[in-house]
């Protein structure tokens, strides 16, 4: 299956989710192809940190969009707006697009634009689109994430996942240390929520 992790909006967590998801799939025994299709090369940089530190299992990142033909794999692709032609190609190959959304009005607007973009640019079978709230506030008194979640549920043709990744320092450490959140804090809150997300995304793929 080809999963693109995308959004037009910067800083929504695309690279964080791609990196953690790729490692989660590896430890689940899948053959993983991780693609860094963003000119910023954040995914490549974090994987380089992991490699320099010698952490196992290693992860290979591809920056050319070529898909192999003769074996089963899980492809995860981190896309950016720096190369729109490449983003369009990735979206056209995608079985689904996973969209992390930060709970703010600007992010909701931008996410809506991303949906229009997919609808107008993807030729052939449209990918399934799954969204979820990332960087939700950990204070329950702040209602922004709930409001953003509700706003997403009004968007047509979209699956809104009933899981939130909260704003947690360990997601930032994940980048600086080259480790997945479940490697850094195996019994932490981030690990619980991240694993729930990963299982929701991959529950039906054997
Ligand atoms: N749930 C989270 N909690 C705390 N920090 C987070 C979370 N998700 C992402 N971050 C941090 O937010 C910043 C942006 O995340 P990331 O780079 O993954 O987003 P992106 O969508 O790939 O950004 P860009 O559009 O620049 O490629 C990073 O510093 C990352 O560590
Ligand atoms: Mg990124």
Short mmCIF file of N, CA and C and ligand atoms in Angstrom, two decimals, residues 7-17 38 40 42 78-80 100 134-136 165-173 175 193, ligand 1:
data_model
loop_
_atom_site.label_atom_id
_atom_site.label_comp_id
_atom_site.label_asym_id
_atom_site.label_seq_id
_atom_site.Cartn_x
_atom_site.Cartn_y
_atom_site.Cartn_z
N UNK A 7 -0.01 17.57 3.53
CA UNK A 7 -0.87 18.71 3.77
C UNK A 7 -0.15 19.89 3.13
N UNK A 8 -0.89 20.90 2.70
CA UNK A 8 -0.20 22.07 2.15
C UNK A 8 0.46 22.87 3.25
N UNK A 9 -0.09 22.76 4.43
CA UNK A 9 0.35 23.58 5.55
C UNK A 9 1.70 23.09 6.10
N UNK A 10 2.58 24.02 6.35
CA UNK A 10 3.86 23.66 6.95
C UNK A 10 3.71 23.38 8.44
N UNK A 11 4.58 22.55 8.94
CA UNK A 11 4.64 22.32 10.39
C UNK A 11 3.49 21.53 10.96
N UNK A 12 2.75 20.81 10.11
CA UNK A 12 1.59 20.07 10.65
C UNK A 12 1.99 18.71 11.23
N UNK A 13 3.24 18.30 10.98
CA UNK A 13 3.70 17.04 11.56
C UNK A 13 3.90 15.94 10.53
N UNK A 14 3.97 16.30 9.27
CA UNK A 14 4.11 15.29 8.20
C UNK A 14 5.37 14.45 8.40
N UNK A 15 6.50 15.12 8.59
CA UNK A 15 7.77 14.38 8.69
C UNK A 15 7.82 13.58 9.99
N UNK A 16 7.31 14.15 11.07
CA UNK A 16 7.28 13.44 12.36
C UNK A 16 6.47 12.16 12.23
N UNK A 17 5.31 12.28 11.61
CA UNK A 17 4.43 11.11 11.47
C UNK A 17 5.05 10.10 10.52
N UNK A 38 10.22 15.79 0.01
CA UNK A 38 10.19 17.20 0.38
C UNK A 38 11.60 17.75 0.26
N UNK A 40 13.00 20.00 1.69
CA UNK A 40 13.63 20.33 2.99
C UNK A 40 14.44 19.14 3.54
N UNK A 42 13.80 16.80 5.65
CA UNK A 42 13.77 16.56 7.10
C UNK A 42 13.84 15.07 7.43
N UNK A 78 6.67 11.25 2.54
CA UNK A 78 6.59 12.59 3.13
C UNK A 78 6.68 13.59 1.98
N UNK A 79 5.63 14.36 1.76
CA UNK A 79 5.65 15.30 0.63
C UNK A 79 5.63 16.74 1.11
N UNK A 80 6.22 17.62 0.30
CA UNK A 80 6.24 19.05 0.65
C UNK A 80 5.79 19.88 -0.54
N UNK A 100 -2.17 15.08 8.72
CA UNK A 100 -2.15 15.61 10.08
C UNK A 100 -2.60 17.07 10.04
N UNK A 134 -3.23 16.72 15.01
CA UNK A 134 -1.90 16.60 15.60
C UNK A 134 -1.58 17.87 16.39
N UNK A 135 -0.77 17.74 17.38
CA UNK A 135 -0.35 18.86 18.23
C UNK A 135 -1.55 19.46 18.99
N UNK A 136 -2.43 18.57 19.42
CA UNK A 136 -3.57 19.02 20.23
C UNK A 136 -3.05 19.49 21.59
N UNK A 165 -3.05 13.21 18.34
CA UNK A 165 -1.69 13.26 18.88
C UNK A 165 -1.58 14.62 19.56
N UNK A 166 -1.16 14.59 20.81
CA UNK A 166 -1.06 15.85 21.55
C UNK A 166 0.30 16.49 21.37
N UNK A 167 0.35 17.74 21.76
CA UNK A 167 1.60 18.49 21.74
C UNK A 167 2.48 17.94 22.87
N UNK A 168 3.52 17.20 22.53
CA UNK A 168 4.37 16.60 23.56
C UNK A 168 5.84 16.73 23.15
N UNK A 169 6.66 17.01 24.14
CA UNK A 169 8.08 17.24 23.89
C UNK A 169 8.75 16.03 23.24
N UNK A 170 8.28 14.84 23.57
CA UNK A 170 8.93 13.64 23.06
C UNK A 170 8.86 13.54 21.52
N UNK A 171 7.86 14.18 20.90
CA UNK A 171 7.82 14.18 19.44
C UNK A 171 8.97 15.02 18.88
N UNK A 172 9.32 16.08 19.58
CA UNK A 172 10.46 16.89 19.13
C UNK A 172 11.77 16.15 19.38
N UNK A 173 11.84 15.48 20.54
CA UNK A 173 13.05 14.69 20.83
C UNK A 173 13.25 13.59 19.80
N UNK A 175 12.95 13.71 16.69
CA UNK A 175 13.77 14.26 15.60
C UNK A 175 15.21 14.46 16.05
N UNK A 193 -0.73 6.96 22.24
CA UNK A 193 -1.57 7.59 21.21
C UNK A 193 -1.01 7.30 19.82
N1 LIG B 1 2.59 16.13 18.40
C1 LIG B 1 3.66 16.94 18.47
N2 LIG B 1 4.06 17.44 19.66
C2 LIG B 1 5.11 18.28 19.75
N3 LIG B 1 5.85 18.68 18.69
C3 LIG B 1 5.48 18.22 17.48
C4 LIG B 1 4.40 17.32 17.29
N4 LIG B 1 4.30 17.04 15.95
C5 LIG B 1 5.29 17.72 15.36
N5 LIG B 1 6.00 18.43 16.26
C6 LIG B 1 7.13 19.34 16.01
O1 LIG B 1 6.63 20.38 15.19
C7 LIG B 1 7.58 20.74 14.21
C8 LIG B 1 6.99 20.49 12.83
O2 LIG B 1 6.81 19.09 12.68
P1 LIG B 1 7.21 18.39 11.30
O3 LIG B 1 8.54 18.86 10.85
O4 LIG B 1 6.98 16.95 11.45
O5 LIG B 1 6.07 19.02 10.39
P2 LIG B 1 6.02 19.05 8.80
O6 LIG B 1 4.58 19.08 8.44
O7 LIG B 1 6.84 17.96 8.23
O8 LIG B 1 6.70 20.47 8.52
P3 LIG B 1 7.19 21.03 7.11
O9 LIG B 1 5.96 21.54 6.43
O10 LIG B 1 8.14 22.11 7.48
O11 LIG B 1 7.80 19.89 6.37
C9 LIG B 1 8.83 19.91 14.50
O12 LIG B 1 9.67 20.68 15.32
C10 LIG B 1 8.28 18.71 15.26
O13 LIG B 1 9.25 18.19 16.16
#
